[in-house]
Amino acid sequence: MASSSAAYARNSKPITERKQPKIVKNLSKIEPRKLGVGLVAGCCLALLTYISLAKLFSIYSPVFDISSTLSKSNSSPSGTLVETVSIQNSNSSSSFSKEPDESAIINESFDSKKTQDDPVLDIPVPKETDRVQDNAPKGTQSTTLRDSDSKTDFPQFYESNGKEMAKGQTESKITCDENSKDEGFPYARPIVCEMTGDLRISPNEKSVYLVSSSQSTVFNQNGEKKVRPYARKDDFLMPSVVEVTVKSVKPESELPKCTKRYHVPAVIFSVAGYTGNFFHDMTDVLIPLFLTTSHFKGEVQYFVTNFKPWWVHRYQPILNKLSNYDVINFDEDKEVHCFPQGFLGLIRDRDLIIYPNPTRNPRNYSMVDFTRFLRSALSLKRDRPIILGESPKMKPRMLIISRTGTRKLLNQKEVAAMAEDLGFDVIIKEATPELASYAELVNSCDVLLAVHGAGLTNQIFLPTEAVLVQIVPWGKMDWMATNFYGQPARDMKLRYVEYYIDKEESTLMEKYPRDHIVFTDPMAIHAQGWGSLAEIIMKQDVRVNLTRFKPSLLQALDFLQE
């Protein structure tokens, strides 16, 4: 403390004794004119420094936070993505507009509380760590693009002054296939429409708005196209199918505001009609769904009309494999969903058949592709049957599908016993609605045997090159047997055996006299239509002649030796 006090108490030299600073001396020697020029230059330098600092301040200061202002601008009720940024301080305010870059414009935020990670409402350009995987978990409506999609598959959309259009594209388009014919299967060509551009799907209005400055010839004079999107062209069934109206609207029209936006295609289809019957579930919905959308590799959003929760639940594993996203109930949803591409209805072919077609099947999918897809979706392990002789201790496994309604195999136990004597390991089981477990059972077998009926549809779960044995009832059923199950079996690369019963093996002999038309001219009953056919011929049971049937079982064994 003493030293400190001494220091503070030290006397300064008198002012008069101080030496004048050198800079003052030097300045005194400068001429006044030159001094004025220097001062002006110094002021200019100071002004430039001030402006630079002010610019930096405006960028980094929270008062001039552009990002927060942009966020508010993007979530404004007008929905425009032409960004308006306001810069304000205590003394002045100014605003400017700028065209957003592509990374900013492909997604619109509709709720300022949503973050850029929101799975549907605000979908950022995907980062490498954010890519949607092929087996993306359900329970989310995330529709993030993959690399390939973002480059070529679908146009990127932005909004300008309240109207939408595709970048580089001024017109939305619609094409409908409604005149194709299949003479043998007239119901196999249902109407299906494909749309690209600005699509707004409003399930609450049962409508799809297609925004375009011109009107396609597809539409009627009111600018509408009405479609019942069930993949079976059947006049008897169509009235029960929900009708969806595509409306052509001008960009300047009053349009429904998008509440959810997607960058994947939409597909609207119905599960009305004969669904609930396993054969029709496959032919009228699931195979058409595969044919229409499998090339999207999961990046597709489904809307289901005539929604049946139990149906969706039953086939959830297959739907999950086809789409990365939960299906939307078209009958109850209240949102307005916006898409760059969509299908109304499904492309289909004949029953359990997929043939090459330049327009309806340009990728040449086949039933082998479909069965391979099912094995993957349901985690079925076997893709080949047993080969006799490779493992002497292993017996070929046969599944006899039992029926409890019509067309029962009355002596199925005797048939099973004969098959076991020939070397088969036999299981008798009725088809069940438990899809996964029954599919696994079928897949574990080498031979599937059943009387003609929907149970034979389970052949789709057999390993490739397994054997299908169809027992064909009496009554000229050869066309139905071949086209519904025989030819599909061959197209699936299965070995096919068919056994046509004699009238003596049918219970029709117990119902009608021998001179009845059902025995003398069965085709006359076919000519009367499905009602007569279902009431007479389809309501018979079968008791096969074991001696006559035995060669069919031996043929199945022969196939398993090849």
XYZ file of C-alpha atoms in Angstrom:
562
model
C 0.000 0.000 0.000
C 2.944 2.369 0.794
C 4.422 1.935 -2.635
C 1.047 2.553 -4.225
C 0.532 5.722 -2.275
C 3.965 6.918 -3.240
C 3.234 6.319 -6.844
C -0.044 8.234 -6.770
C 1.647 11.059 -4.848
C 4.409 11.523 -7.392
C 4.520 15.130 -8.632
C 4.093 15.833 -12.347
C 6.359 18.163 -14.225
C 5.070 21.671 -14.729
C 3.168 22.163 -17.957
C 5.566 24.688 -19.164
C 8.347 22.168 -19.022
C 6.589 19.541 -21.211
C 7.873 18.975 -24.710
C 5.491 19.583 -27.586
C 4.486 16.319 -29.380
C 6.280 15.735 -32.694
C 3.044 15.230 -34.648
C 1.832 18.690 -33.658
C 5.104 20.144 -34.743
C 4.839 18.369 -38.067
C 1.230 19.434 -38.609
C 2.131 23.034 -37.939
C 4.492 22.879 -40.856
C 1.741 21.656 -43.267
C 0.083 24.234 -45.422
C -3.610 24.943 -44.579
C -4.764 23.991 -48.109
C -3.173 20.553 -47.963
C -4.542 20.047 -44.485
C -8.113 20.657 -45.729
C -7.751 18.084 -48.489
C -6.517 15.519 -46.007
C -9.400 16.123 -43.665
C -11.929 15.604 -46.512
C -10.256 12.328 -47.489
C -10.299 11.167 -43.902
C -14.007 11.897 -43.581
C -14.737 9.889 -46.718
C -12.763 6.936 -45.365
C -14.654 7.103 -42.068
C -17.991 7.178 -43.923
C -17.089 4.109 -45.972
C -16.058 2.282 -42.823
C -19.364 3.170 -41.162
C -21.392 1.917 -44.146
C -19.503 -1.400 -44.159
C -20.083 -1.937 -40.485
C -23.747 -1.056 -40.848
C -24.149 -3.692 -43.600
C -22.568 -6.336 -41.404
C -24.763 -5.270 -38.548
C -27.904 -5.592 -40.655
C -27.007 -9.177 -41.557
C -26.065 -10.517 -38.177
C -28.099 -8.492 -35.766
C -31.269 -10.159 -34.380
C -33.114 -6.960 -35.202
C -32.504 -7.639 -38.887
C -33.101 -11.399 -38.753
C -34.117 -12.218 -42.336
C -34.608 -15.916 -41.720
C -37.304 -15.353 -39.136
C -39.049 -12.873 -41.409
C -38.927 -15.335 -44.302
C -40.492 -18.002 -42.138
C -43.383 -15.740 -41.316
C -43.761 -14.731 -44.936
C -43.926 -18.338 -46.120
C -46.632 -19.239 -43.655
C -48.858 -16.339 -44.517
C -52.492 -17.049 -45.317
C -52.035 -16.101 -48.937
C -49.773 -19.086 -49.392
C -47.543 -17.321 -51.915
C -43.953 -18.397 -52.149
C -42.765 -15.144 -53.681
C -40.937 -14.126 -50.537
C -41.385 -10.668 -49.057
C -38.778 -9.758 -46.476
C -39.297 -6.738 -44.188
C -36.279 -5.116 -42.542
C -37.155 -2.800 -39.690
C -35.350 -0.798 -37.065
C -36.371 1.959 -34.770
C -35.981 4.657 -37.377
C -36.968 3.220 -40.727
C -38.380 0.243 -42.566
C -38.029 -1.157 -46.049
C -39.094 -4.287 -47.960
C -37.950 -6.263 -50.951
C -39.091 -9.292 -52.952
C -36.979 -12.013 -54.450
C -37.562 -15.131 -56.523
C -36.857 -18.076 -54.213
C -34.329 -20.635 -55.393
C -35.403 -24.179 -56.242
C -34.449 -25.602 -52.869
C -36.785 -23.133 -51.227
C -39.752 -23.376 -53.550
C -40.485 -27.046 -53.965
C -42.160 -27.242 -50.594
C -44.667 -24.982 -48.956
C -45.201 -24.594 -45.221
C -48.855 -24.196 -44.300
C -48.360 -23.859 -40.587
C -45.784 -21.527 -39.079
C -45.538 -23.892 -36.127
C -44.391 -26.710 -38.392
C -40.657 -27.159 -38.814
C -38.869 -28.074 -42.007
C -38.770 -31.668 -40.772
C -42.560 -31.995 -40.977
C -43.153 -35.155 -43.030
C -45.895 -33.840 -45.307
C -46.603 -30.152 -45.024
C -43.054 -28.939 -45.499
C -40.795 -31.333 -47.322
C -37.237 -30.052 -47.775
C -34.977 -31.205 -50.574
C -33.775 -34.469 -49.039
C -30.351 -34.636 -47.513
C -28.337 -37.806 -47.777
C -29.216 -38.693 -44.199
C -32.917 -38.014 -44.737
C -33.611 -40.297 -47.703
C -36.755 -42.380 -47.536
C -35.854 -46.039 -47.281
C -37.629 -48.803 -49.220
C -39.053 -50.101 -45.958
C -39.884 -46.763 -44.390
C -41.928 -47.141 -41.209
C -45.652 -46.614 -41.393
C -47.558 -44.119 -39.326
C -46.063 -41.196 -41.218
C -47.108 -39.414 -44.358
C -43.528 -38.541 -45.270
C -43.151 -38.204 -49.011
C -39.548 -37.168 -49.373
C -38.110 -37.645 -52.838
C -35.360 -40.044 -53.682
C -32.385 -38.924 -55.760
C -33.750 -40.406 -58.956
C -37.240 -38.975 -58.400
C -36.014 -35.455 -57.722
C -34.185 -35.392 -61.032
C -36.568 -36.903 -63.534
C -39.751 -38.519 -62.348
C -42.008 -35.678 -61.271
C -42.054 -31.912 -61.872
C -41.283 -29.569 -59.010
C -44.089 -27.193 -58.057
C -44.205 -23.677 -56.795
C -46.924 -21.158 -56.161
C -46.984 -17.699 -57.644
C -49.737 -15.199 -56.994
C -51.987 -17.962 -55.761
C -51.899 -20.234 -58.809
C -49.776 -23.336 -59.257
C -48.048 -24.779 -62.236
C -45.206 -27.151 -62.892
C -41.799 -25.662 -63.420
C -41.153 -25.777 -67.150
C -44.731 -26.882 -67.754
C -47.772 -24.727 -68.303
C -50.482 -27.310 -68.801
C -51.804 -30.160 -66.691
C -52.706 -33.234 -68.714
C -55.132 -36.140 -68.456
C -55.393 -39.283 -70.538
C -58.041 -41.961 -69.997
C -58.050 -45.507 -71.319
C -61.727 -46.345 -71.621
C -62.053 -47.874 -75.072
C -59.646 -50.823 -74.825
C -61.300 -54.190 -75.345
C -60.573 -57.805 -74.526
C -63.174 -59.853 -76.350
C -62.771 -62.880 -74.112
C -62.713 -60.847 -70.895
C -64.747 -57.662 -71.447
C -64.613 -56.794 -67.743
C -60.782 -56.792 -67.869
C -60.586 -53.301 -69.365
C -61.899 -50.885 -66.726
C -61.461 -47.163 -67.212
C -58.240 -45.741 -65.806
C -57.083 -42.120 -66.056
C -53.563 -40.787 -65.636
C -53.047 -37.132 -64.740
C -49.936 -34.946 -64.555
C -49.502 -31.335 -63.551
C -51.325 -29.547 -60.752
C -53.685 -32.093 -59.126
C -55.739 -31.249 -56.035
C -57.529 -34.202 -54.497
C -60.473 -33.329 -52.271
C -61.958 -36.535 -50.843
C -64.604 -34.539 -48.978
C -65.972 -33.373 -52.351
C -65.237 -36.714 -54.061
C -63.323 -34.640 -56.587
C -59.951 -34.179 -58.221
C -59.215 -30.660 -59.476
C -56.935 -30.563 -62.522
C -55.589 -27.046 -62.977
C -55.063 -26.192 -66.641
C -55.549 -23.188 -68.910
C -57.073 -25.418 -71.606
C -59.648 -28.195 -71.419
C -58.967 -31.741 -72.608
C -61.422 -33.574 -74.839
C -61.660 -36.135 -72.042
C -64.012 -33.812 -70.169
C -67.699 -33.275 -70.871
C -69.226 -29.873 -71.646
C -69.227 -29.059 -67.949
C -65.502 -29.673 -67.724
C -65.902 -32.909 -65.757
C -64.947 -36.554 -66.052
C -66.690 -39.045 -63.769
C -65.000 -42.338 -62.913
C -65.878 -45.232 -60.624
C -62.360 -46.552 -59.867
C -63.012 -50.273 -59.442
C -60.775 -52.519 -61.544
C -63.565 -54.644 -62.967
C -65.764 -53.282 -65.744
C -69.029 -54.759 -64.540
C -72.263 -52.819 -65.026
C -73.919 -54.784 -62.248
C -71.290 -53.749 -59.697
C -70.545 -50.174 -60.715
C -73.496 -48.438 -58.984
C -72.054 -49.491 -55.611
C -68.643 -47.951 -56.359
C -67.970 -44.404 -55.134
C -67.938 -42.015 -58.091
C -64.996 -39.612 -58.308
C -65.233 -36.489 -60.459
C -62.206 -34.961 -62.175
C -62.839 -31.238 -62.695
C -60.935 -29.128 -65.190
C -60.347 -25.675 -63.683
C -58.528 -22.574 -64.910
C -55.481 -21.329 -62.977
C -57.245 -18.042 -62.279
C -60.302 -19.819 -60.842
C -61.133 -20.077 -57.166
C -59.188 -23.197 -56.239
C -59.266 -25.353 -53.112
C -56.248 -24.523 -50.990
C -53.669 -27.306 -50.635
C -53.424 -28.469 -47.039
C -50.982 -31.297 -47.789
C -48.451 -31.455 -50.560
C -46.646 -34.475 -51.972
C -43.873 -35.173 -54.435
C -44.962 -38.730 -55.217
C -47.871 -39.882 -57.411
C -51.345 -40.549 -56.033
C -53.517 -43.553 -56.871
C -57.254 -43.639 -56.160
C -58.962 -47.033 -56.267
C -61.984 -48.841 -54.851
C -62.329 -52.014 -52.803
C -66.036 -52.382 -53.529
C -67.521 -55.056 -55.795
C -66.593 -58.646 -55.068
C -63.779 -57.884 -52.639
C -63.803 -60.176 -49.646
C -63.614 -63.137 -52.003
C -59.932 -64.075 -52.164
C -59.980 -64.612 -55.922
C -61.436 -61.145 -56.517
C -59.187 -59.510 -53.937
C -56.304 -60.591 -56.126
C -57.778 -60.142 -59.603
C -59.717 -56.925 -58.990
C -57.384 -55.071 -56.609
C -53.974 -56.431 -55.660
C -52.678 -57.623 -59.029
C -53.933 -54.406 -60.717
C -52.305 -52.422 -57.919
C -49.026 -54.240 -58.543
C -49.321 -53.714 -62.298
C -50.112 -50.000 -61.902
C -47.685 -48.971 -59.173
C -44.904 -51.457 -58.429
C -42.414 -49.536 -60.586
C -42.680 -46.623 -58.147
C -40.851 -48.812 -55.616
C -42.929 -47.658 -52.670
C -42.943 -43.952 -53.523
C -46.695 -43.701 -54.119
C -49.669 -42.619 -52.013
C -52.875 -44.695 -52.059
C -56.422 -43.387 -51.594
C -59.056 -46.089 -51.041
C -62.729 -45.572 -51.792
C -65.473 -47.836 -50.400
C -63.010 -48.143 -47.543
C -63.151 -51.379 -45.523
C -60.854 -51.343 -42.475
C -60.817 -55.128 -42.229
C -59.783 -55.436 -45.882
C -56.906 -52.986 -45.483
C -55.840 -54.763 -42.291
C -55.899 -58.176 -43.939
C -53.697 -57.122 -46.841
C -51.513 -54.673 -44.928
C -48.263 -56.603 -45.577
C -48.844 -56.413 -49.335
C -49.902 -52.760 -49.232
C -46.830 -51.984 -47.121
C -44.595 -53.535 -49.744
C -46.169 -51.517 -52.548
C -46.317 -48.159 -50.737
C -44.129 -46.570 -48.084
C -47.121 -44.615 -46.778
C -50.355 -45.413 -44.951
C -53.418 -45.600 -47.171
C -55.838 -42.667 -46.940
C -59.535 -43.294 -46.417
C -61.050 -41.424 -49.358
C -64.536 -41.729 -47.877
C -63.773 -39.735 -44.715
C -60.670 -37.610 -45.300
C -61.198 -33.816 -45.120
C -57.857 -32.542 -46.436
C -56.940 -31.164 -49.855
C -53.986 -33.176 -51.130
C -51.816 -31.782 -53.927
C -49.787 -33.997 -56.261
C -47.747 -33.712 -59.459
C -49.108 -36.992 -60.860
C -52.016 -39.302 -60.196
C -54.017 -42.302 -61.353
C -57.760 -42.685 -61.012
C -58.524 -46.377 -61.283
C -56.175 -49.307 -61.807
C -54.718 -51.052 -64.835
C -55.644 -54.712 -64.959
C -55.430 -57.744 -67.207
C -57.258 -61.067 -67.227
C -57.917 -63.004 -64.037
C -54.654 -64.039 -62.351
C -52.908 -63.241 -65.621
C -50.498 -60.484 -66.650
C -49.584 -60.286 -70.328
C -47.123 -57.904 -72.037
C -48.793 -54.831 -73.491
C -47.113 -51.709 -74.916
C -49.458 -49.332 -73.086
C -50.988 -51.231 -70.166
C -47.879 -53.212 -69.248
C -44.893 -51.509 -70.882
C -42.478 -52.973 -68.303
C -43.510 -56.526 -69.246
C -44.376 -57.652 -65.741
C -45.509 -61.260 -65.461
C -47.234 -63.463 -62.911
C -43.806 -64.836 -62.023
C -42.862 -61.289 -61.017
C -46.038 -60.999 -58.970
C -45.529 -64.292 -57.126
C -41.917 -63.352 -56.425
C -43.173 -60.025 -55.067
C -45.658 -61.820 -52.791
C -42.984 -64.095 -51.396
C -40.954 -61.033 -50.514
C -43.912 -59.135 -49.020
C -44.991 -62.086 -46.867
C -41.493 -63.396 -46.088
C -42.188 -66.777 -47.694
C -39.011 -68.819 -47.696
C -39.415 -71.410 -50.437
C -38.995 -70.554 -54.109
C -38.543 -74.139 -55.327
C -40.339 -77.431 -54.477
C -38.713 -80.636 -53.350
C -37.055 -82.758 -56.022
C -37.743 -86.436 -55.477
C -34.603 -88.433 -54.810
C -32.432 -85.558 -53.601
C -33.322 -86.210 -49.954
C -34.574 -89.817 -49.551
C -36.022 -89.161 -46.101
C -38.106 -86.166 -47.246
C -41.595 -86.684 -48.612
C -43.276 -84.263 -50.991
C -45.915 -82.285 -49.131
C -49.499 -82.025 -50.420
C -52.147 -79.578 -49.255
C -55.774 -80.504 -49.941
C -57.933 -77.396 -49.586
C -61.150 -78.378 -47.875
C -64.412 -76.638 -48.796
C -67.429 -76.327 -46.496
C -69.930 -74.704 -48.878
C -70.497 -75.909 -52.389
C -68.186 -78.098 -54.484
C -66.963 -80.064 -51.509
C -64.678 -83.043 -52.043
C -66.810 -85.558 -50.200
C -64.219 -88.328 -50.065
C -61.202 -86.137 -49.336
C -60.024 -88.462 -46.544
C -59.899 -91.374 -48.971
C -58.033 -89.211 -51.490
C -55.567 -88.200 -48.752
C -55.006 -91.828 -47.764
C -54.310 -92.804 -51.383
C -51.881 -89.885 -51.752
C -50.059 -90.961 -48.592
C -49.762 -94.492 -49.951
C -48.091 -93.025 -53.026
C -45.530 -91.229 -50.840
C -47.043 -87.828 -50.087
C -47.143 -86.112 -46.707
C -50.753 -84.841 -46.777
C -52.410 -81.911 -44.977
C -56.134 -81.185 -45.220
C -57.059 -77.618 -44.318
C -59.713 -75.107 -45.261
C -58.542 -71.735 -46.568
C -58.631 -69.103 -43.840
C -58.673 -65.296 -43.810
C -55.362 -65.301 -41.925
C -53.309 -64.290 -44.930
C -49.757 -64.644 -43.630
C -50.147 -67.973 -41.856
C -52.085 -69.651 -44.665
C -49.677 -68.300 -47.275
C -46.812 -69.783 -45.271
C -48.600 -73.145 -45.163
C -49.161 -73.162 -48.932
C -45.587 -72.114 -49.569
C -44.359 -75.046 -47.467
C -46.100 -77.486 -49.826
C -45.053 -78.995 -53.136
C -48.533 -79.883 -54.401
C -51.815 -78.019 -53.983
C -55.044 -79.936 -54.676
C -58.574 -78.521 -54.682
C -61.922 -78.579 -56.416
C -62.529 -75.598 -58.733
C -63.124 -72.466 -56.674
C -61.530 -69.426 -55.069
C -59.325 -71.624 -52.878
C -57.206 -72.386 -55.941
C -56.140 -68.747 -55.910
C -53.715 -69.804 -53.174
C -51.507 -71.199 -55.931
C -49.896 -67.741 -55.948
C -48.038 -68.721 -52.762
C -46.620 -71.994 -54.111
C -42.911 -72.231 -54.878
C -42.112 -71.850 -58.561
C -42.327 -75.239 -60.360
C -44.572 -76.731 -57.678
C -47.683 -78.638 -58.810
C -51.331 -77.538 -58.927
C -54.053 -80.202 -59.217
C -57.522 -78.871 -60.088
C -60.586 -81.100 -59.861
C -63.053 -79.739 -62.414
C -66.774 -80.269 -61.643
C -69.314 -81.555 -64.128
C -70.983 -79.152 -66.558
C -68.596 -78.031 -69.307
C -66.451 -76.096 -66.868
C -63.327 -76.436 -68.990
C -63.212 -72.767 -70.131
C -63.507 -71.465 -66.566
C -61.091 -74.059 -65.194
C -58.442 -73.273 -67.794
C -58.715 -69.500 -67.863
C -59.240 -68.851 -64.161
C -56.686 -71.284 -62.745
C -55.036 -73.496 -65.356
C -53.428 -70.892 -67.593
C -52.471 -68.698 -64.627
C -50.694 -71.713 -63.101
C -48.666 -72.153 -66.267
C -47.879 -68.418 -66.343
C -46.611 -68.680 -62.760
C -44.273 -71.480 -63.912
C -46.198 -74.113 -61.952
C -46.817 -77.649 -63.192
C -50.519 -78.092 -63.837
C -52.737 -81.183 -63.613
C -56.487 -81.050 -64.193
C -58.989 -83.791 -63.543
C -62.447 -83.612 -65.170
C -64.990 -85.576 -63.208
C -67.592 -87.756 -64.847
C -71.270 -87.062 -64.178
C -71.310 -90.179 -61.982
C -68.849 -88.418 -59.643
C -71.150 -85.420 -59.180
C -73.979 -84.970 -56.692
C -75.966 -83.474 -59.574
C -76.947 -87.088 -60.266
C -78.831 -87.049 -56.966
C -80.690 -83.820 -57.834
C -81.694 -84.163 -61.469
C -82.893 -86.972 -63.755
C -80.440 -88.304 -66.324
C -82.283 -86.625 -69.175
C -82.015 -83.184 -67.553
C -80.353 -80.444 -69.575
C -77.501 -80.307 -67.084
C -76.399 -83.709 -68.422
C -77.595 -83.548 -72.016
C -76.593 -79.963 -72.881
C -74.719 -78.172 -70.064
C -73.767 -75.295 -72.374
C -77.440 -74.342 -72.577
C -77.238 -73.542 -68.862
C -74.112 -71.415 -69.476
C -76.064 -69.551 -72.126
C -78.704 -68.598 -69.556
C -76.151 -66.508 -67.686
C -74.322 -66.555 -64.389
C -77.507 -66.827 -62.317
C -78.432 -70.231 -63.772
C -74.852 -71.393 -63.762
C -74.401 -70.499 -60.090
C -77.714 -72.012 -59.072
C -77.303 -75.359 -60.873
C -73.790 -76.273 -61.908
C -71.850 -74.451 -59.200
C -73.953 -76.055 -56.452
C -72.642 -79.554 -56.793
C -70.294 -81.603 -54.647
C -67.746 -84.125 -55.871
C -66.879 -87.691 -54.976
C -63.980 -88.716 -57.194
C -63.523 -92.265 -58.450
C -60.246 -93.200 -56.747
C -59.176 -95.579 -59.500
C -59.837 -92.974 -62.148
C -58.193 -90.190 -60.102
C -55.012 -92.049 -59.165
C -53.139 -91.242 -62.449
C -53.489 -87.541 -61.670
C -51.619 -88.025 -58.392
C -48.951 -90.090 -60.163
C -48.555 -87.295 -62.709
C -47.952 -84.855 -59.863
C -45.227 -87.144 -58.541
C -43.658 -87.338 -61.982
C -43.498 -83.548 -62.188
C -41.554 -83.449 -58.905
C -38.886 -85.745 -60.350
C -38.034 -83.339 -63.171
